Short mmCIF file of C-alpha atoms in Angstrom, two decimals:
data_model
loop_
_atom_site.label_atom_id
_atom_site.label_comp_id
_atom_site.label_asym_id
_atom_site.label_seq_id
_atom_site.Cartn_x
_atom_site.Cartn_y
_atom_site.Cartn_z
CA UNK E 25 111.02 -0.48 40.76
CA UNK E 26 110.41 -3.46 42.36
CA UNK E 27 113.08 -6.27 43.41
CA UNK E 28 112.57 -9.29 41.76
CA UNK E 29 115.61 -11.25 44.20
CA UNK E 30 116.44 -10.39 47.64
CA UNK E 31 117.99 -11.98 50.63
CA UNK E 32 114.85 -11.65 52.72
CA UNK E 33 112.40 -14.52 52.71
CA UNK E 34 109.85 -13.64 49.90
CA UNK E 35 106.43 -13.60 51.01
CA UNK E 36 103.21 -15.88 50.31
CA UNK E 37 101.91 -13.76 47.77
CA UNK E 38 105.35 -13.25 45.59
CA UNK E 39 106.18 -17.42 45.76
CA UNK E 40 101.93 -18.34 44.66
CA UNK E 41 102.43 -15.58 42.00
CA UNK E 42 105.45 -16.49 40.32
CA UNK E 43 105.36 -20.42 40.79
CA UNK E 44 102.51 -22.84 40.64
CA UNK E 45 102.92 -25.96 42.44
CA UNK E 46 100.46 -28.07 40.92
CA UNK E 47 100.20 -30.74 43.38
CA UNK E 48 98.77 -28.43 46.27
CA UNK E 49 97.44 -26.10 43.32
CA UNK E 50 95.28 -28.94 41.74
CA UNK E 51 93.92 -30.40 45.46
CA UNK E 52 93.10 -27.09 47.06
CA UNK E 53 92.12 -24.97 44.49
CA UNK E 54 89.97 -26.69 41.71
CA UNK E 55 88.62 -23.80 40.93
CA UNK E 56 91.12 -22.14 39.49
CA UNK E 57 90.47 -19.59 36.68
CA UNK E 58 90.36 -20.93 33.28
CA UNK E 59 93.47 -19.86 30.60
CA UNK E 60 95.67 -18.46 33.84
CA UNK E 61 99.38 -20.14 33.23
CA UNK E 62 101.62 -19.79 30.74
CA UNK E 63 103.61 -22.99 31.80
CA UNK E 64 102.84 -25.75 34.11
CA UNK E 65 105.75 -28.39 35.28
CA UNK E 66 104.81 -32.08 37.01
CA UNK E 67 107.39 -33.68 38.35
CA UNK E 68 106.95 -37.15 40.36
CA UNK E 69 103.43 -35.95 40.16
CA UNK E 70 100.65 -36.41 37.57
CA UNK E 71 100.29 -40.55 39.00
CA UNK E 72 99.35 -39.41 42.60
CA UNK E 73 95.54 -38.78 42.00
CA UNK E 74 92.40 -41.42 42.05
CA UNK E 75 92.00 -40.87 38.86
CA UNK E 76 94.39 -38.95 36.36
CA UNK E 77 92.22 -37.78 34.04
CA UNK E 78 90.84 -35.47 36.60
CA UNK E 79 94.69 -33.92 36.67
CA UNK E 80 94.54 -33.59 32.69
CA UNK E 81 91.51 -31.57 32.50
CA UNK E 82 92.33 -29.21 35.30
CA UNK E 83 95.99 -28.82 33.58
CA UNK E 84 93.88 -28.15 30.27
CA UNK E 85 91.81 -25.86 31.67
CA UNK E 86 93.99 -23.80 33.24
CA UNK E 87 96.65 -23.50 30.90
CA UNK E 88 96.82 -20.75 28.49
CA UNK E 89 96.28 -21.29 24.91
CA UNK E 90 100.03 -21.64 23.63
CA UNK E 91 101.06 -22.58 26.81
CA UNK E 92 103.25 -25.65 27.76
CA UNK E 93 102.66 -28.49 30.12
CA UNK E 94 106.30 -30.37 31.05
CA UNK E 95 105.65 -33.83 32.72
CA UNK E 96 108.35 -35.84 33.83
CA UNK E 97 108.69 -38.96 36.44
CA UNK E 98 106.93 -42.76 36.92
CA UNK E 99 103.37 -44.01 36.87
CA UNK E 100 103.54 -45.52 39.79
CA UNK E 101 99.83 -44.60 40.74
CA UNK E 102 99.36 -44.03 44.94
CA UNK E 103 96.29 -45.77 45.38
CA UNK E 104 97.14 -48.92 43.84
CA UNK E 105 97.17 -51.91 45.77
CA UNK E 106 94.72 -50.05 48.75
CA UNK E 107 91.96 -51.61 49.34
CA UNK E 108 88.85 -49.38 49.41
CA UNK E 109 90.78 -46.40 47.21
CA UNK E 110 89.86 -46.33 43.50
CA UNK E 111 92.69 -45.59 40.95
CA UNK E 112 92.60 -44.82 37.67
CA UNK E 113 95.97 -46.42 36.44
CA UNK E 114 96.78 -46.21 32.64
CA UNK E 115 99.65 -46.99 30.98
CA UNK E 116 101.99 -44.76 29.17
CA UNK E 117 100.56 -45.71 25.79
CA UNK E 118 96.79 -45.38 26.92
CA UNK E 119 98.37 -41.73 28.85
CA UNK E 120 99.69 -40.27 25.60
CA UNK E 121 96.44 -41.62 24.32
CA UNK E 122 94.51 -39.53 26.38
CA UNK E 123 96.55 -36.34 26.33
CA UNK E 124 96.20 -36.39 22.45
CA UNK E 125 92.60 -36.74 22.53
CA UNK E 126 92.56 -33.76 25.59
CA UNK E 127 94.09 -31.42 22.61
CA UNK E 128 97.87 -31.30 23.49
CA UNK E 129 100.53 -31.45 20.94
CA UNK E 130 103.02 -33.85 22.00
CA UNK E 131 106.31 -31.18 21.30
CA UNK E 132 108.56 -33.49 22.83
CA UNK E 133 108.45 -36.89 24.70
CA UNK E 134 111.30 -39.80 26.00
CA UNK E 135 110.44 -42.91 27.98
CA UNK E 136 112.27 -45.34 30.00
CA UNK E 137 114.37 -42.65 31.63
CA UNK E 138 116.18 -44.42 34.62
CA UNK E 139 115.93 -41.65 37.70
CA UNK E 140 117.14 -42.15 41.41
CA UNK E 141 114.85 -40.60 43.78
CA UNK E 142 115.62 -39.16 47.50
CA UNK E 143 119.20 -41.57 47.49
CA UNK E 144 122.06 -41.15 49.00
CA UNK E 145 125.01 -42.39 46.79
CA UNK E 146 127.19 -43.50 50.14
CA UNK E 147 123.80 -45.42 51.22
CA UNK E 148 123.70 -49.13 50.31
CA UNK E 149 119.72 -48.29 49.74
CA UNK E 150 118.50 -46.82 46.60
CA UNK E 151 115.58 -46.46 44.34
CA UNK E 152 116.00 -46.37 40.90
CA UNK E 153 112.57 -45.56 38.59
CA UNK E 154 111.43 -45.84 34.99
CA UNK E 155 110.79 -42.25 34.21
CA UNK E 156 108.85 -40.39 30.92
CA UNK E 157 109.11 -37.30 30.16
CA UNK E 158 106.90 -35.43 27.84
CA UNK E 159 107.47 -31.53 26.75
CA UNK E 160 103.17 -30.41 24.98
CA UNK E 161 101.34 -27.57 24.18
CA UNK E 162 97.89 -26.63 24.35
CA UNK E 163 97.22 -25.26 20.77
CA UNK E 164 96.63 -21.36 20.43
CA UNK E 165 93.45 -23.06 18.16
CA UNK E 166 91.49 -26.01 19.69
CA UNK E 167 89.44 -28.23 17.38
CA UNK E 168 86.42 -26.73 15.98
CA UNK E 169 83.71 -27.66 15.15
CA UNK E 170 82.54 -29.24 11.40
CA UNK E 171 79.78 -26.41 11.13
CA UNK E 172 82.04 -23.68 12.35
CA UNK E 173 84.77 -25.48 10.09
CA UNK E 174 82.43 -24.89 7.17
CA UNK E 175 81.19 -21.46 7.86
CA UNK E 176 84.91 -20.21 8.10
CA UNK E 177 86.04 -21.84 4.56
CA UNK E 178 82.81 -20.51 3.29
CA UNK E 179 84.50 -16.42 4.57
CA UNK E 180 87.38 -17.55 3.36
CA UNK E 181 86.12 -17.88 -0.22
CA UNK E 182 84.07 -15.20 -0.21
CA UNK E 183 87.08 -12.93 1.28
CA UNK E 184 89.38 -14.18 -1.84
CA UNK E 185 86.22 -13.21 -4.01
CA UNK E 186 86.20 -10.18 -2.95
CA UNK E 187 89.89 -9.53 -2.95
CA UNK E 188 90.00 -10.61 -6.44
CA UNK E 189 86.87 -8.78 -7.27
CA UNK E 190 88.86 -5.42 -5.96
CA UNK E 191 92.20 -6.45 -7.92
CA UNK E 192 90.45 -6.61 -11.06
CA UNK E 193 89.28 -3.28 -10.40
CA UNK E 194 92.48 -1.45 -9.97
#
């Protein structure tokens, strides 16, 4: 049996296996395989990339179907304000937009959740931020298709057909 806590320092493999920290996940390995997590959590995170779209599809992609994304701090976007760095920066509204359109379900979402951030509550100093925080799912069943759509409501009928066809039978 294998020990799932001990008081020795776990080792590489155990920590990448059982947590996936997306910010050095989604910058060093892109290539991550498709449908892998069953849960992905961004926190202070998802604004820190040139363009944030680019975070949304790799979250998509690698996210199981019936899997949940949790998302929770500012868009405060990095780049902003650097010259010669591009940055995508959308606003909460045109974010929510965009994870809609992805395919999540929005299960849960707050904004204009006031968060502190590294402070010290003796320290005269501190940083207060406008946080959201959004709880979705990627759908066991993405969108399909109009033709697929069609060709499934077409076996549906002919399944009830033929299940009424057999009941009449009996």
């Amino acid at each position: 049996m294998r020990t799932i806590y001990s008081t020795s320092r776990p080792s590489f493999h155990f920590i990448l296996k059982s947590l996936i920290l997306i910010g050095f996940v989604l910058n060093f390995f892109p290539d991550l395989n498709t449908d892998t997590w069953d849960c992905i959590a961004t926190v202070f995170f998802i604004d820190t990339a040139h363009n944030i779209l680019s975070y949304l599809d790799t979250i998509w992609r690698i996210l199981k179907p019936g899997g949940y994304w949790i998302n929770f701090g500012p868009l405060l976007y990095h780049f902003s304000d650097i010259p010669g760095e591009d940055s995508l920066e959308l606003s909460y509204t045109e974010l929510r937009l965009a994870i809609k359109r992805l395919g999540f379900e929005i299960v849960r979402e707050k904004s204009n959740i006031q968060c502190g951030y590294t402070q010290n509550s003796s320290s005269m100093l501190s940083y207060n931020y406008n946080c959201v925080y959004g709880l979705f799912r990627k759908p066991f069943i993405t969108t399909i298709s109009p033709t697929t759509e069609t060709n499934v409501t077409k076996l549906m009928s002919t399944l009830n057909t033929t299940t009424s066809t057999i009941n009449d039978m009996e």
